mmCIF file of C-alpha atoms in Angstrom:
data_model
loop_
_atom_site.group_PDB
_atom_site.id
_atom_site.type_symbol
_atom_site.label_atom_id
_atom_site.label_comp_id
_atom_site.label_asym_id
_atom_site.label_seq_id
_atom_site.Cartn_x
_atom_site.Cartn_y
_atom_site.Cartn_z
ATOM 1 C CA MET K 1 -36.634 46.275 -38.594
ATOM 2 C CA ASP K 2 -33.188 47.796 -38.052
ATOM 3 C CA THR K 3 -30.595 45.348 -39.367
ATOM 4 C CA GLY K 4 -27.714 47.763 -38.730
ATOM 5 C CA ASP K 5 -27.775 47.662 -34.914
ATOM 6 C CA TRP K 6 -25.785 44.498 -34.480
ATOM 7 C CA ARG K 7 -23.098 45.732 -36.903
ATOM 8 C CA THR K 8 -22.470 48.949 -34.975
ATOM 9 C CA GLN K 9 -21.950 46.941 -31.802
ATOM 10 C CA PHE K 10 -19.699 44.354 -33.421
ATOM 11 C CA PRO K 11 -16.036 45.068 -32.556
ATOM 12 C CA SER K 12 -13.908 45.879 -35.598
ATOM 13 C CA ASP K 13 -11.007 43.847 -34.191
ATOM 14 C CA SER K 14 -13.308 40.812 -34.273
ATOM 15 C CA ARG K 15 -13.802 41.346 -37.993
ATOM 16 C CA SER K 16 -10.021 41.507 -38.419
ATOM 17 C CA ARG K 17 -9.658 38.222 -36.546
ATOM 18 C CA VAL K 18 -12.298 36.642 -38.790
ATOM 19 C CA VAL K 19 -10.454 37.865 -41.909
ATOM 20 C CA ASN K 20 -7.211 36.405 -40.501
ATOM 21 C CA LYS K 21 -8.915 33.045 -39.885
ATOM 22 C CA ILE K 22 -10.273 33.042 -43.433
ATOM 23 C CA MET K 23 -6.756 33.865 -44.654
ATOM 24 C CA GLU K 24 -5.306 30.922 -42.725
ATOM 25 C CA THR K 25 -7.864 28.621 -44.303
ATOM 26 C CA LEU K 26 -7.307 30.025 -47.796
ATOM 27 C CA ILE K 27 -3.540 29.647 -47.459
ATOM 28 C CA LYS K 28 -4.007 25.965 -46.592
ATOM 29 C CA GLN K 29 -6.490 25.446 -49.414
ATOM 30 C CA LEU K 30 -5.267 27.541 -52.333
ATOM 31 C CA PRO K 31 -1.911 27.750 -54.056
ATOM 32 C CA PHE K 32 -0.249 31.150 -54.000
ATOM 33 C CA ILE K 33 3.050 32.563 -55.162
ATOM 34 C CA GLY K 34 4.970 35.150 -53.156
ATOM 35 C CA PRO K 35 3.686 38.414 -51.739
ATOM 36 C CA GLU K 36 1.377 39.010 -54.711
ATOM 37 C CA GLY K 37 -0.351 35.693 -54.005
ATOM 38 C CA ILE K 38 -0.746 36.541 -50.328
ATOM 39 C CA ASN K 39 -2.192 39.945 -51.258
ATOM 40 C CA GLU K 40 -4.662 38.276 -53.625
ATOM 41 C CA LEU K 41 -5.724 35.806 -50.918
ATOM 42 C CA ARG K 42 -6.145 38.687 -48.451
ATOM 43 C CA LYS K 43 -8.387 40.502 -50.942
ATOM 44 C CA ILE K 44 -10.500 37.360 -51.308
ATOM 45 C CA ALA K 45 -10.718 36.924 -47.520
ATOM 46 C CA VAL K 46 -11.671 40.573 -46.962
ATOM 47 C CA ARG K 47 -14.277 40.402 -49.732
ATOM 48 C CA PHE K 48 -15.796 37.186 -48.350
ATOM 49 C CA GLU K 49 -15.978 38.602 -44.841
ATOM 50 C CA ASP K 50 -17.362 41.954 -45.982
ATOM 51 C CA LYS K 51 -20.034 40.347 -48.161
ATOM 52 C CA ILE K 52 -21.177 38.087 -45.331
ATOM 53 C CA PHE K 53 -21.067 40.962 -42.814
ATOM 54 C CA SER K 54 -23.112 43.216 -45.100
ATOM 55 C CA ASN K 55 -25.758 40.607 -45.934
ATOM 56 C CA ALA K 56 -26.226 39.002 -42.518
ATOM 57 C CA ILE K 57 -29.403 40.009 -40.699
ATOM 58 C CA ASN K 58 -27.850 39.434 -37.285
ATOM 59 C CA GLN K 59 -24.614 38.426 -35.603
ATOM 60 C CA ALA K 60 -25.648 34.778 -35.323
ATOM 61 C CA GLU K 61 -26.222 34.541 -39.087
ATOM 62 C CA TYR K 62 -22.903 36.299 -39.746
ATOM 63 C CA LEU K 63 -21.020 33.829 -37.567
ATOM 64 C CA ARG K 64 -22.929 30.865 -39.030
ATOM 65 C CA GLN K 65 -22.148 31.897 -42.611
ATOM 66 C CA ILE K 66 -18.466 32.475 -41.805
ATOM 67 C CA SER K 67 -18.282 29.092 -40.089
ATOM 68 C CA LEU K 68 -20.021 27.392 -42.999
ATOM 69 C CA LYS K 69 -17.616 28.872 -45.542
ATOM 70 C CA MET K 70 -14.560 27.984 -43.459
ATOM 71 C CA LEU K 71 -15.865 24.475 -42.808
ATOM 72 C CA SER K 72 -16.455 23.921 -46.498
ATOM 73 C CA MET K 73 -12.922 25.077 -47.297
ATOM 74 C CA GLU K 74 -11.423 22.936 -44.520
ATOM 75 C CA THR K 75 -13.439 19.906 -45.628
ATOM 76 C CA LYS K 76 -12.255 20.344 -49.190
ATOM 77 C CA SER K 77 -8.672 20.768 -48.005
ATOM 78 C CA GLN K 78 -8.821 17.565 -45.956
ATOM 79 C CA ASN K 79 -10.433 15.636 -48.813
ATOM 80 C CA ALA K 80 -7.792 16.882 -51.246
ATOM 81 C CA ALA K 81 -4.987 15.939 -48.837
ATOM 82 C CA GLY K 82 -6.257 12.359 -48.713
ATOM 83 C CA SER K 83 -6.481 12.080 -52.477
ATOM 84 C CA SER K 84 -3.566 10.920 -54.595
ATOM 85 C CA SER K 85 -4.437 13.273 -57.439
ATOM 86 C CA SER K 86 -5.894 16.734 -57.441
ATOM 87 C CA VAL K 87 -8.924 17.690 -59.483
ATOM 88 C CA PHE K 88 -7.170 20.953 -60.291
ATOM 89 C CA ALA K 89 -3.809 19.521 -61.326
ATOM 90 C CA ALA K 90 -4.710 19.798 -65.007
ATOM 91 C CA ASP K 91 -2.336 21.563 -67.364
ATOM 92 C CA ASP K 92 -2.917 25.180 -68.355
ATOM 93 C CA ASN K 93 -4.555 24.212 -71.652
ATOM 94 C CA SER K 94 -7.415 22.253 -70.145
ATOM 95 C CA PRO K 95 -10.422 23.637 -68.274
ATOM 96 C CA PRO K 96 -10.750 22.899 -64.554
ATOM 97 C CA LEU K 97 -12.338 19.519 -63.993
ATOM 98 C CA VAL K 98 -15.281 18.989 -61.689
ATOM 99 C CA PRO K 99 -15.133 15.860 -59.552
ATOM 100 C CA GLU K 100 -17.595 13.095 -60.181
ATOM 101 C CA PRO K 101 -20.365 13.095 -57.578
ATOM 102 C CA SER K 102 -19.695 10.599 -54.834
ATOM 103 C CA LEU K 103 -21.060 9.627 -51.488
ATOM 104 C CA PRO K 104 -18.873 10.233 -48.447
ATOM 105 C CA ASN K 105 -16.722 7.230 -47.487
ATOM 106 C CA ASN K 106 -18.562 6.832 -44.201
ATOM 107 C CA GLU K 107 -21.970 6.513 -45.927
ATOM 108 C CA PRO K 108 -23.639 3.211 -44.953
ATOM 109 C CA ASP K 109 -24.272 0.685 -47.739
ATOM 110 C CA VAL K 110 -27.927 0.296 -46.720
ATOM 111 C CA ASN K 111 -28.560 3.839 -47.923
ATOM 112 C CA SER K 112 -28.693 2.822 -51.601
ATOM 113 C CA SER K 113 -32.149 4.406 -51.980
ATOM 114 C CA ASP K 114 -30.738 7.771 -50.936
ATOM 115 C CA TRP K 115 -31.910 10.708 -53.087
ATOM 116 C CA ARG K 116 -28.266 11.365 -53.968
ATOM 117 C CA THR K 117 -28.087 8.221 -56.095
ATOM 118 C CA GLN K 118 -30.986 9.527 -58.196
ATOM 119 C CA GLN K 119 -29.285 12.892 -58.853
ATOM 120 C CA PRO K 120 -28.058 13.195 -62.469
ATOM 121 C CA PRO K 121 -24.279 13.892 -62.431
ATOM 122 C CA ASP K 122 -24.553 16.804 -64.870
ATOM 123 C CA SER K 123 -26.980 18.626 -62.544
ATOM 124 C CA ARG K 124 -24.265 18.836 -59.892
ATOM 125 C CA GLN K 125 -21.854 20.284 -62.436
ATOM 126 C CA LYS K 126 -24.467 22.831 -63.495
ATOM 127 C CA ASN K 127 -24.852 23.891 -59.859
ATOM 128 C CA ILE K 128 -21.080 24.168 -59.455
ATOM 129 C CA TYR K 129 -20.856 26.386 -62.532
ATOM 130 C CA ALA K 130 -23.783 28.497 -61.296
ATOM 131 C CA LEU K 131 -21.948 28.962 -57.972
ATOM 132 C CA LEU K 132 -18.768 29.816 -59.896
ATOM 133 C CA GLU K 133 -20.572 32.489 -61.925
ATOM 134 C CA THR K 134 -21.985 33.984 -58.729
ATOM 135 C CA LEU K 135 -18.527 34.005 -57.146
ATOM 136 C CA LYS K 136 -17.089 35.703 -60.238
ATOM 137 C CA LYS K 137 -19.631 38.510 -59.831
ATOM 138 C CA ASN K 138 -18.915 39.001 -56.129
ATOM 139 C CA VAL K 139 -15.276 38.135 -55.494
ATOM 140 C CA PRO K 140 -12.312 39.921 -57.052
ATOM 141 C CA TYR K 141 -9.998 37.605 -58.986
ATOM 142 C CA SER K 142 -7.393 37.822 -61.691
ATOM 143 C CA GLY K 143 -6.241 35.420 -64.358
ATOM 144 C CA LYS K 144 -6.532 31.675 -64.628
ATOM 145 C CA GLU K 145 -5.273 31.195 -61.067
ATOM 146 C CA GLY K 146 -8.102 33.348 -59.758
ATOM 147 C CA ILE K 147 -10.680 31.400 -61.763
ATOM 148 C CA ASP K 148 -9.194 28.111 -60.529
ATOM 149 C CA GLU K 149 -9.412 29.352 -56.920
ATOM 150 C CA LEU K 150 -13.043 30.357 -57.392
ATOM 151 C CA MET K 151 -13.765 26.952 -58.958
ATOM 152 C CA ARG K 152 -12.275 25.205 -55.922
ATOM 153 C CA ILE K 153 -14.491 27.291 -53.661
ATOM 154 C CA ALA K 154 -17.599 26.575 -55.776
ATOM 155 C CA VAL K 155 -16.823 22.826 -55.712
ATOM 156 C CA SER K 156 -16.354 22.993 -51.923
ATOM 157 C CA PHE K 157 -19.664 24.777 -51.399
ATOM 158 C CA GLU K 158 -21.568 22.359 -53.646
ATOM 159 C CA GLU K 159 -19.937 19.288 -52.119
ATOM 160 C CA LEU K 160 -20.699 20.400 -48.561
ATOM 161 C CA ILE K 161 -24.303 21.206 -49.442
ATOM 162 C CA PHE K 162 -24.743 17.937 -51.370
ATOM 163 C CA ASN K 163 -23.338 15.827 -48.532
ATOM 164 C CA THR K 164 -25.358 17.521 -45.783
ATOM 165 C CA ALA K 165 -28.715 17.979 -47.538
ATOM 166 C CA ILE K 166 -31.505 15.662 -46.427
ATOM 167 C CA SER K 167 -33.406 15.689 -49.728
ATOM 168 C CA GLN K 168 -33.163 16.958 -53.281
ATOM 169 C CA GLU K 169 -35.427 19.873 -52.357
ATOM 170 C CA ASP K 170 -33.191 20.719 -49.400
ATOM 171 C CA TYR K 171 -30.111 20.517 -51.663
ATOM 172 C CA LEU K 172 -31.590 22.815 -54.317
ATOM 173 C CA GLY K 173 -32.883 25.232 -51.672
ATOM 174 C CA LYS K 174 -29.476 25.463 -49.999
ATOM 175 C CA ILE K 175 -27.730 25.990 -53.366
ATOM 176 C CA SER K 176 -30.169 28.812 -54.085
ATOM 177 C CA ILE K 177 -29.637 30.413 -50.666
ATOM 178 C CA LYS K 178 -25.862 30.129 -51.032
ATOM 179 C CA MET K 179 -25.996 31.928 -54.373
ATOM 180 C CA ARG K 180 -28.172 34.727 -52.950
ATOM 181 C CA THR K 181 -25.939 35.263 -49.911
ATOM 182 C CA MET K 182 -22.601 35.441 -51.746
#
């Protein structure tokens, strides 16, 4: 099985466009300061794209993974914009806070027997921290700001997976896959 064929036929300018789209999303999602901040965000975008490109078994998986990551960032950005306080607005002396698990606002009330209500809150936090540790190993970052950015990304990934999973097994499987493909 030759997994390299699709990569050799994939136009390099398309990869640049993907990196630019990731950059646009990161700029909306993450705070940055001046040219150094932009350079740091570009490094993150390039690293994300390169990791997905290298690990994808075909072009469809590459595009799906890119879309998933961008969707999770966009979703988090929209949720944060609607909130009156930010989870990451803590002062420099306190660790980043992880949001309490919650059902989406559009979740019907009749779904009270949903598997999500049976999920212990600390298990979600453990998964977020596991995603964070995986991101730390695979994405360049520097300082507290870098850690905070990676935490936002880990929270976004976990939240998207939690809200779209159809069962606890599906949720745990998708968390595991996400960690292996970062």
